[in-house]
Amino acid sequence: MSHSTCRRFDHIVILSGAGLSAESGVATFRDPEGIWQQYDPMDLATPEAFARNPSLVYEFYNARRKQLDDVAPNAAHCALARLCREYQGRVFLVTQNVDDLLEQAGCSEVCHMHGELQVALCTHCGERSIAATAFDGDSQCVHCSEAGGLRPDIVWFGETPYHMAAIERELSTADLFVAIGTSGTVYPAAGFVQEARWCGAHTLEINLESSERADVFDEHRFGPATEQVTQWVEEILAGQ
Ligand code: APR
């Protein structure tokens, strides 16, 4: 039993990153086989890149969206779904991930701060729609019927993440902050641990290895998410 499992918390905020979905076969970004080791994010994940070469960007996200057909939630996703179902306190899930594996595992409320792969955003009417597996500059918006305005509903570098006001509210009243499978290199998410600490929360990092922000966390659990998250959820549910 560790500090985060030998007392009851009223309000837990859990931030997740690519490491949560790694064992489902979804590539992370900065690990040796990571996406940004193979591609330059400045060519694929900025508004400027999209303006410069939209078909390259459509292709990249169509391929990532197609890959989602072949992956399934892993034990860590399922453990978090169980925590949301069975924990007597409040559990708020915010994720940097754009896959829907938490929802597939049964999590009903997931705050996607970096957007979602399976959603298209129309830059003409501002509406969102379920994205076809593959769409491009000729695709029509189901709301305004205009073509040429659909973009992946992904928050790119240089853009403001979604739901920041709600996230800040949650961080300000959390008594436990947990980060799972994130390298702590991308802000504002990488700064959440400090904000939660300033508001008095105990902080726990669950990651394969120590992240860039490891020094800010009170507690660490290192190892694959499928093992560490499942173990931690088991303990915290037993301790409540
Ligand atoms: N279990 C637990 N942690 C893991 C596992 C695993 N099986 N595999 C990898 N990790 C850890 C790595 O050690 C690393 O610290 O997950 C982290 C993944 O880090 P990144 O690849 O940097 O992903 P993330 O932190 O989610 O990236 C943040 O950057 O590219 C942008 O918008 C994108 O949301 C993304 C953001």
PDB file of N, CA and C in Angstrom, residues 77-154:
ATOM      1  N   HIS A  77      -6.920   0.721 -19.556  1.00  0.00           N
ATOM      2  CA  HIS A  77      -8.158   1.432 -19.896  1.00  0.00           C
ATOM      3  C   HIS A  77      -9.321   0.839 -19.086  1.00  0.00           C
ATOM      4  N   CYS A  78      -9.360  -0.495 -19.048  1.00  0.00           N
ATOM      5  CA  CYS A  78     -10.466  -1.179 -18.349  1.00  0.00           C
ATOM      6  C   CYS A  78     -10.425  -0.900 -16.851  1.00  0.00           C
ATOM      7  N   ALA A  79      -9.225  -0.837 -16.285  1.00  0.00           N
ATOM      8  CA  ALA A  79      -9.099  -0.544 -14.844  1.00  0.00           C
ATOM      9  C   ALA A  79      -9.609   0.868 -14.548  1.00  0.00           C
ATOM     10  N   LEU A  80      -9.322   1.817 -15.430  1.00  0.00           N
ATOM     11  CA  LEU A  80      -9.803   3.190 -15.212  1.00  0.00           C
ATOM     12  C   LEU A  80     -11.321   3.250 -15.341  1.00  0.00           C
ATOM     13  N   ALA A  81     -11.874   2.458 -16.259  1.00  0.00           N
ATOM     14  CA  ALA A  81     -13.335   2.414 -16.388  1.00  0.00           C
ATOM     15  C   ALA A  81     -13.948   1.854 -15.102  1.00  0.00           C
ATOM     16  N   ARG A  82     -13.302   0.847 -14.545  1.00  0.00           N
ATOM     17  CA  ARG A  82     -13.784   0.255 -13.282  1.00  0.00           C
ATOM     18  C   ARG A  82     -13.707   1.283 -12.157  1.00  0.00           C
ATOM     19  N   LEU A  83     -12.601   2.032 -12.113  1.00  0.00           N
ATOM     20  CA  LEU A  83     -12.444   3.058 -11.068  1.00  0.00           C
ATOM     21  C   LEU A  83     -13.586   4.080 -11.169  1.00  0.00           C
ATOM     22  N   CYS A  84     -13.896   4.499 -12.413  1.00  0.00           N
ATOM     23  CA  CYS A  84     -14.972   5.482 -12.601  1.00  0.00           C
ATOM     24  C   CYS A  84     -16.315   4.919 -12.128  1.00  0.00           C
ATOM     25  N   ARG A  85     -16.514   3.629 -12.332  1.00  0.00           N
ATOM     26  CA  ARG A  85     -17.775   2.988 -11.934  1.00  0.00           C
ATOM     27  C   ARG A  85     -17.862   2.803 -10.417  1.00  0.00           C
ATOM     28  N   GLU A  86     -16.747   2.380  -9.793  1.00  0.00           N
ATOM     29  CA  GLU A  86     -16.823   1.888  -8.415  1.00  0.00           C
ATOM     30  C   GLU A  86     -16.288   2.855  -7.361  1.00  0.00           C
ATOM     31  N   TYR A  87     -15.561   3.916  -7.780  1.00  0.00           N
ATOM     32  CA  TYR A  87     -14.972   4.773  -6.747  1.00  0.00           C
ATOM     33  C   TYR A  87     -16.044   5.686  -6.157  1.00  0.00           C
ATOM     34  N   GLN A  88     -16.053   5.818  -4.841  1.00  0.00           N
ATOM     35  CA  GLN A  88     -17.112   6.609  -4.184  1.00  0.00           C
ATOM     36  C   GLN A  88     -16.857   8.106  -4.293  1.00  0.00           C
ATOM     37  N   GLY A  89     -15.600   8.497  -4.555  1.00  0.00           N
ATOM     38  CA  GLY A  89     -15.305   9.928  -4.734  1.00  0.00           C
ATOM     39  C   GLY A  89     -15.465  10.311  -6.198  1.00  0.00           C
ATOM     40  N   ARG A  90     -15.150  11.575  -6.499  1.00  0.00           N
ATOM     41  CA  ARG A  90     -15.256  12.054  -7.889  1.00  0.00           C
ATOM     42  C   ARG A  90     -13.976  11.686  -8.635  1.00  0.00           C
ATOM     43  N   VAL A  91     -14.132  11.168  -9.874  1.00  0.00           N
ATOM     44  CA  VAL A  91     -12.974  10.851 -10.730  1.00  0.00           C
ATOM     45  C   VAL A  91     -13.143  11.619 -12.038  1.00  0.00           C
ATOM     46  N   PHE A  92     -12.174  12.472 -12.362  1.00  0.00           N
ATOM     47  CA  PHE A  92     -12.214  13.254 -13.602  1.00  0.00           C
ATOM     48  C   PHE A  92     -11.085  12.779 -14.506  1.00  0.00           C
ATOM     49  N   LEU A  93     -11.475  12.287 -15.709  1.00  0.00           N
ATOM     50  CA  LEU A  93     -10.471  11.790 -16.660  1.00  0.00           C
ATOM     51  C   LEU A  93     -10.211  12.840 -17.729  1.00  0.00           C
ATOM     52  N   VAL A  94      -8.994  13.343 -17.810  1.00  0.00           N
ATOM     53  CA  VAL A  94      -8.600  14.229 -18.904  1.00  0.00           C
ATOM     54  C   VAL A  94      -7.479  13.518 -19.657  1.00  0.00           C
ATOM     55  N   THR A  95      -7.609  13.488 -20.987  1.00  0.00           N
ATOM     56  CA  THR A  95      -6.583  12.772 -21.755  1.00  0.00           C
ATOM     57  C   THR A  95      -6.023  13.638 -22.873  1.00  0.00           C
ATOM     58  N   GLN A  96      -4.738  13.422 -23.155  1.00  0.00           N
ATOM     59  CA  GLN A  96      -4.095  14.048 -24.308  1.00  0.00           C
ATOM     60  C   GLN A  96      -4.299  13.173 -25.546  1.00  0.00           C
ATOM     61  N   ASN A  97      -4.783  11.951 -25.323  1.00  0.00           N
ATOM     62  CA  ASN A  97      -4.940  10.992 -26.408  1.00  0.00           C
ATOM     63  C   ASN A  97      -6.149  11.335 -27.276  1.00  0.00           C
ATOM     64  N   VAL A  98      -6.003  11.053 -28.565  1.00  0.00           N
ATOM     65  CA  VAL A  98      -7.093  11.340 -29.511  1.00  0.00           C
ATOM     66  C   VAL A  98      -7.808  10.050 -29.934  1.00  0.00           C
ATOM     67  N   ASP A  99      -7.405   8.915 -29.341  1.00  0.00           N
ATOM     68  CA  ASP A  99      -8.117   7.662 -29.622  1.00  0.00           C
ATOM     69  C   ASP A  99      -9.335   7.556 -28.685  1.00  0.00           C
ATOM     70  N   ASP A 100     -10.205   6.567 -28.952  1.00  0.00           N
ATOM     71  CA  ASP A 100     -11.430   6.420 -28.136  1.00  0.00           C
ATOM     72  C   ASP A 100     -11.385   5.164 -27.271  1.00  0.00           C
ATOM     73  N   LEU A 101     -10.176   4.745 -26.888  1.00  0.00           N
ATOM     74  CA  LEU A 101     -10.054   3.480 -26.157  1.00  0.00           C
ATOM     75  C   LEU A 101     -10.613   3.559 -24.739  1.00  0.00           C
ATOM     76  N   LEU A 102     -10.566   4.722 -24.104  1.00  0.00           N
ATOM     77  CA  LEU A 102     -11.190   4.859 -22.780  1.00  0.00           C
ATOM     78  C   LEU A 102     -12.711   4.700 -22.896  1.00  0.00           C
ATOM     79  N   GLU A 103     -13.275   5.310 -23.934  1.00  0.00           N
ATOM     80  CA  GLU A 103     -14.727   5.171 -24.138  1.00  0.00           C
ATOM     81  C   GLU A 103     -15.087   3.728 -24.473  1.00  0.00           C
ATOM     82  N   GLN A 104     -14.266   3.083 -25.329  1.00  0.00           N
ATOM     83  CA  GLN A 104     -14.523   1.683 -25.671  1.00  0.00           C
ATOM     84  C   GLN A 104     -14.452   0.799 -24.420  1.00  0.00           C
ATOM     85  N   ALA A 105     -13.642   1.201 -23.443  1.00  0.00           N
ATOM     86  CA  ALA A 105     -13.504   0.430 -22.199  1.00  0.00           C
ATOM     87  C   ALA A 105     -14.669   0.679 -21.249  1.00  0.00           C
ATOM     88  N   GLY A 106     -15.502   1.708 -21.576  1.00  0.00           N
ATOM     89  CA  GLY A 106     -16.686   1.952 -20.751  1.00  0.00           C
ATOM     90  C   GLY A 106     -16.668   3.263 -19.982  1.00  0.00           C
ATOM     91  N   CYS A 107     -15.645   4.116 -20.222  1.00  0.00           N
ATOM     92  CA  CYS A 107     -15.619   5.414 -19.549  1.00  0.00           C
ATOM     93  C   CYS A 107     -16.606   6.345 -20.256  1.00  0.00           C
ATOM     94  N   SER A 108     -17.576   6.853 -19.520  1.00  0.00           N
ATOM     95  CA  SER A 108     -18.621   7.653 -20.186  1.00  0.00           C
ATOM     96  C   SER A 108     -18.191   9.106 -20.334  1.00  0.00           C
ATOM     97  N   GLU A 109     -17.417   9.624 -19.389  1.00  0.00           N
ATOM     98  CA  GLU A 109     -17.005  11.030 -19.463  1.00  0.00           C
ATOM     99  C   GLU A 109     -15.489  11.125 -19.572  1.00  0.00           C
ATOM    100  N   VAL A 110     -15.021  11.443 -20.765  1.00  0.00           N
ATOM    101  CA  VAL A 110     -13.576  11.597 -20.991  1.00  0.00           C
ATOM    102  C   VAL A 110     -13.355  12.972 -21.610  1.00  0.00           C
ATOM    103  N   CYS A 111     -12.492  13.759 -20.984  1.00  0.00           N
ATOM    104  CA  CYS A 111     -12.214  15.110 -21.486  1.00  0.00           C
ATOM    105  C   CYS A 111     -11.005  15.038 -22.416  1.00  0.00           C
ATOM    106  N   HIS A 112     -11.269  15.185 -23.732  1.00  0.00           N
ATOM    107  CA  HIS A 112     -10.183  15.083 -24.725  1.00  0.00           C
ATOM    108  C   HIS A 112      -9.609  16.475 -24.987  1.00  0.00           C
ATOM    109  N   MET A 113      -8.561  16.824 -24.290  1.00  0.00           N
ATOM    110  CA  MET A 113      -8.025  18.180 -24.394  1.00  0.00           C
ATOM    111  C   MET A 113      -7.296  18.438 -25.706  1.00  0.00           C
ATOM    112  N   HIS A 114      -6.863  17.360 -26.408  1.00  0.00           N
ATOM    113  CA  HIS A 114      -6.179  17.518 -27.705  1.00  0.00           C
ATOM    114  C   HIS A 114      -7.051  17.082 -28.877  1.00  0.00           C
ATOM    115  N   GLY A 115      -8.352  16.944 -28.623  1.00  0.00           N
ATOM    116  CA  GLY A 115      -9.256  16.587 -29.714  1.00  0.00           C
ATOM    117  C   GLY A 115      -9.441  15.099 -29.860  1.00  0.00           C
ATOM    118  N   GLU A 116     -10.120  14.704 -30.950  1.00  0.00           N
ATOM    119  CA  GLU A 116     -10.433  13.294 -31.200  1.00  0.00           C
ATOM    120  C   GLU A 116     -10.257  12.935 -32.664  1.00  0.00           C
ATOM    121  N   LEU A 117      -9.614  11.816 -32.912  1.00  0.00           N
ATOM    122  CA  LEU A 117      -9.356  11.363 -34.283  1.00  0.00           C
ATOM    123  C   LEU A 117     -10.636  11.119 -35.060  1.00  0.00           C
ATOM    124  N   GLN A 118     -11.666  10.651 -34.361  1.00  0.00           N
ATOM    125  CA  GLN A 118     -12.890  10.261 -35.060  1.00  0.00           C
ATOM    126  C   GLN A 118     -13.871  11.406 -35.221  1.00  0.00           C
ATOM    127  N   VAL A 119     -13.391  12.625 -35.084  1.00  0.00           N
ATOM    128  CA  VAL A 119     -14.254  13.801 -35.243  1.00  0.00           C
ATOM    129  C   VAL A 119     -13.656  14.723 -36.308  1.00  0.00           C
ATOM    130  N   ALA A 120     -14.529  15.268 -37.163  1.00  0.00           N
ATOM    131  CA  ALA A 120     -14.102  16.255 -38.161  1.00  0.00           C
ATOM    132  C   ALA A 120     -14.681  17.611 -37.756  1.00  0.00           C
ATOM    133  N   LEU A 121     -13.882  18.655 -37.946  1.00  0.00           N
ATOM    134  CA  LEU A 121     -14.315  20.011 -37.598  1.00  0.00           C
ATOM    135  C   LEU A 121     -14.458  20.813 -38.889  1.00  0.00           C
ATOM    136  N   CYS A 122     -15.627  21.438 -39.087  1.00  0.00           N
ATOM    137  CA  CYS A 122     -15.818  22.236 -40.307  1.00  0.00           C
ATOM    138  C   CYS A 122     -15.369  23.671 -40.051  1.00  0.00           C
ATOM    139  N   THR A 123     -14.422  24.146 -40.867  1.00  0.00           N
ATOM    140  CA  THR A 123     -13.909  25.508 -40.670  1.00  0.00           C
ATOM    141  C   THR A 123     -14.837  26.533 -41.330  1.00  0.00           C
ATOM    142  N   HIS A 124     -15.862  26.047 -42.029  1.00  0.00           N
ATOM    143  CA  HIS A 124     -16.859  26.972 -42.593  1.00  0.00           C
ATOM    144  C   HIS A 124     -17.920  27.304 -41.543  1.00  0.00           C
ATOM    145  N   CYS A 125     -18.563  26.242 -40.978  1.00  0.00           N
ATOM    146  CA  CYS A 125     -19.687  26.487 -40.054  1.00  0.00           C
ATOM    147  C   CYS A 125     -19.317  26.243 -38.595  1.00  0.00           C
ATOM    148  N   GLY A 126     -18.112  25.695 -38.354  1.00  0.00           N
ATOM    149  CA  GLY A 126     -17.676  25.497 -36.973  1.00  0.00           C
ATOM    150  C   GLY A 126     -18.247  24.253 -36.304  1.00  0.00           C
ATOM    151  N   GLU A 127     -19.073  23.507 -37.042  1.00  0.00           N
ATOM    152  CA  GLU A 127     -19.697  22.313 -36.453  1.00  0.00           C
ATOM    153  C   GLU A 127     -18.757  21.111 -36.494  1.00  0.00           C
ATOM    154  N   ARG A 128     -19.001  20.186 -35.591  1.00  0.00           N
ATOM    155  CA  ARG A 128     -18.248  18.924 -35.558  1.00  0.00           C
ATOM    156  C   ARG A 128     -19.139  17.792 -36.034  1.00  0.00           C
ATOM    157  N   SER A 129     -18.509  16.791 -36.631  1.00  0.00           N
ATOM    158  CA  SER A 129     -19.271  15.623 -37.090  1.00  0.00           C
ATOM    159  C   SER A 129     -18.390  14.385 -36.948  1.00  0.00           C
ATOM    160  N   ILE A 130     -19.042  13.223 -36.889  1.00  0.00           N
ATOM    161  CA  ILE A 130     -18.275  11.972 -36.834  1.00  0.00           C
ATOM    162  C   ILE A 130     -17.501  11.862 -38.142  1.00  0.00           C
ATOM    163  N   ALA A 131     -16.200  11.657 -38.026  1.00  0.00           N
ATOM    164  CA  ALA A 131     -15.361  11.631 -39.231  1.00  0.00           C
ATOM    165  C   ALA A 131     -15.469  10.288 -39.939  1.00  0.00           C
ATOM    166  N   ALA A 132     -15.597  10.335 -41.260  1.00  0.00           N
ATOM    167  CA  ALA A 132     -15.475   9.109 -42.043  1.00  0.00           C
ATOM    168  C   ALA A 132     -14.035   8.642 -41.859  1.00  0.00           C
ATOM    169  N   THR A 133     -13.783   7.347 -42.041  1.00  0.00           N
ATOM    170  CA  THR A 133     -12.423   6.853 -41.836  1.00  0.00           C
ATOM    171  C   THR A 133     -11.440   7.698 -42.621  1.00  0.00           C
ATOM    172  N   ALA A 134     -11.791   8.020 -43.853  1.00  0.00           N
ATOM    173  CA  ALA A 134     -10.908   8.865 -44.665  1.00  0.00           C
ATOM    174  C   ALA A 134     -11.707  10.042 -45.197  1.00  0.00           C
ATOM    175  N   PHE A 135     -11.214  11.234 -44.949  1.00  0.00           N
ATOM    176  CA  PHE A 135     -11.820  12.416 -45.575  1.00  0.00           C
ATOM    177  C   PHE A 135     -10.713  13.350 -46.027  1.00  0.00           C
ATOM    178  N   ASP A 136     -11.044  14.269 -46.921  1.00  0.00           N
ATOM    179  CA  ASP A 136     -10.016  15.187 -47.445  1.00  0.00           C
ATOM    180  C   ASP A 136     -10.642  16.513 -47.830  1.00  0.00           C
ATOM    181  N   GLY A 137      -9.945  17.261 -48.617  1.00  0.00           N
ATOM    182  CA  GLY A 137     -10.366  18.613 -48.970  1.00  0.00           C
ATOM    183  C   GLY A 137     -11.605  18.677 -49.846  1.00  0.00           C
ATOM    184  N   ASP A 138     -12.018  17.528 -50.410  1.00  0.00           N
ATOM    185  CA  ASP A 138     -13.243  17.535 -51.235  1.00  0.00           C
ATOM    186  C   ASP A 138     -14.469  17.108 -50.440  1.00  0.00           C
ATOM    187  N   SER A 139     -14.240  16.621 -49.225  1.00  0.00           N
ATOM    188  CA  SER A 139     -15.362  16.074 -48.436  1.00  0.00           C
ATOM    189  C   SER A 139     -16.313  17.184 -48.012  1.00  0.00           C
ATOM    190  N   GLN A 140     -17.576  16.817 -47.917  1.00  0.00           N
ATOM    191  CA  GLN A 140     -18.622  17.799 -47.585  1.00  0.00           C
ATOM    192  C   GLN A 140     -18.962  17.741 -46.109  1.00  0.00           C
ATOM    193  N   CYS A 141     -19.260  18.887 -45.548  1.00  0.00           N
ATOM    194  CA  CYS A 141     -19.699  18.932 -44.143  1.00  0.00           C
ATOM    195  C   CYS A 141     -21.156  18.503 -44.076  1.00  0.00           C
ATOM    196  N   VAL A 142     -21.499  17.617 -43.137  1.00  0.00           N
ATOM    197  CA  VAL A 142     -22.885  17.137 -43.042  1.00  0.00           C
ATOM    198  C   VAL A 142     -23.821  18.218 -42.507  1.00  0.00           C
ATOM    199  N   HIS A 143     -23.252  19.290 -41.920  1.00  0.00           N
ATOM    200  CA  HIS A 143     -24.097  20.351 -41.350  1.00  0.00           C
ATOM    201  C   HIS A 143     -24.377  21.447 -42.368  1.00  0.00           C
ATOM    202  N   CYS A 144     -23.322  22.002 -42.995  1.00  0.00           N
ATOM    203  CA  CYS A 144     -23.498  23.134 -43.909  1.00  0.00           C
ATOM    204  C   CYS A 144     -23.372  22.718 -45.377  1.00  0.00           C
ATOM    205  N   SER A 145     -23.075  21.447 -45.596  1.00  0.00           N
ATOM    206  CA  SER A 145     -22.950  20.888 -46.965  1.00  0.00           C
ATOM    207  C   SER A 145     -21.848  21.523 -47.788  1.00  0.00           C
ATOM    208  N   GLU A 146     -21.076  22.382 -47.151  1.00  0.00           N
ATOM    209  CA  GLU A 146     -19.945  22.981 -47.882  1.00  0.00           C
ATOM    210  C   GLU A 146     -18.826  21.949 -47.997  1.00  0.00           C
ATOM    211  N   ALA A 147     -18.126  21.988 -49.088  1.00  0.00           N
ATOM    212  CA  ALA A 147     -16.950  21.112 -49.227  1.00  0.00           C
ATOM    213  C   ALA A 147     -15.698  21.942 -48.982  1.00  0.00           C
ATOM    214  N   GLY A 148     -14.596  21.251 -48.649  1.00  0.00           N
ATOM    215  CA  GLY A 148     -13.307  21.940 -48.572  1.00  0.00           C
ATOM    216  C   GLY A 148     -13.004  22.582 -47.241  1.00  0.00           C
ATOM    217  N   GLY A 149     -13.915  22.384 -46.235  1.00  0.00           N
ATOM    218  CA  GLY A 149     -13.666  23.057 -44.959  1.00  0.00           C
ATOM    219  C   GLY A 149     -13.386  22.107 -43.815  1.00  0.00           C
ATOM    220  N   LEU A 150     -13.436  20.814 -44.097  1.00  0.00           N
ATOM    221  CA  LEU A 150     -13.251  19.864 -42.998  1.00  0.00           C
ATOM    222  C   LEU A 150     -11.777  19.699 -42.647  1.00  0.00           C
ATOM    223  N   ARG A 151     -11.489  19.701 -41.335  1.00  0.00           N
ATOM    224  CA  ARG A 151     -10.130  19.407 -40.875  1.00  0.00           C
ATOM    225  C   ARG A 151     -10.229  18.391 -39.737  1.00  0.00           C
ATOM    226  N   PRO A 152      -9.156  17.613 -39.481  1.00  0.00           N
ATOM    227  CA  PRO A 152      -9.179  16.715 -38.314  1.00  0.00           C
ATOM    228  C   PRO A 152      -9.410  17.548 -37.052  1.00  0.00           C
ATOM    229  N   ASP A 153     -10.263  17.094 -36.138  1.00  0.00           N
ATOM    230  CA  ASP A 153     -10.532  17.850 -34.916  1.00  0.00           C
ATOM    231  C   ASP A 153      -9.455  17.519 -33.876  1.00  0.00           C
ATOM    232  N   ILE A 154      -8.247  17.880 -34.229  1.00  0.00           N
ATOM    233  CA  ILE A 154      -7.060  17.638 -33.405  1.00  0.00           C
ATOM    234  C   ILE A 154      -6.458  18.990 -33.039  1.00  0.00           C
TER     235      ILE A 154
END
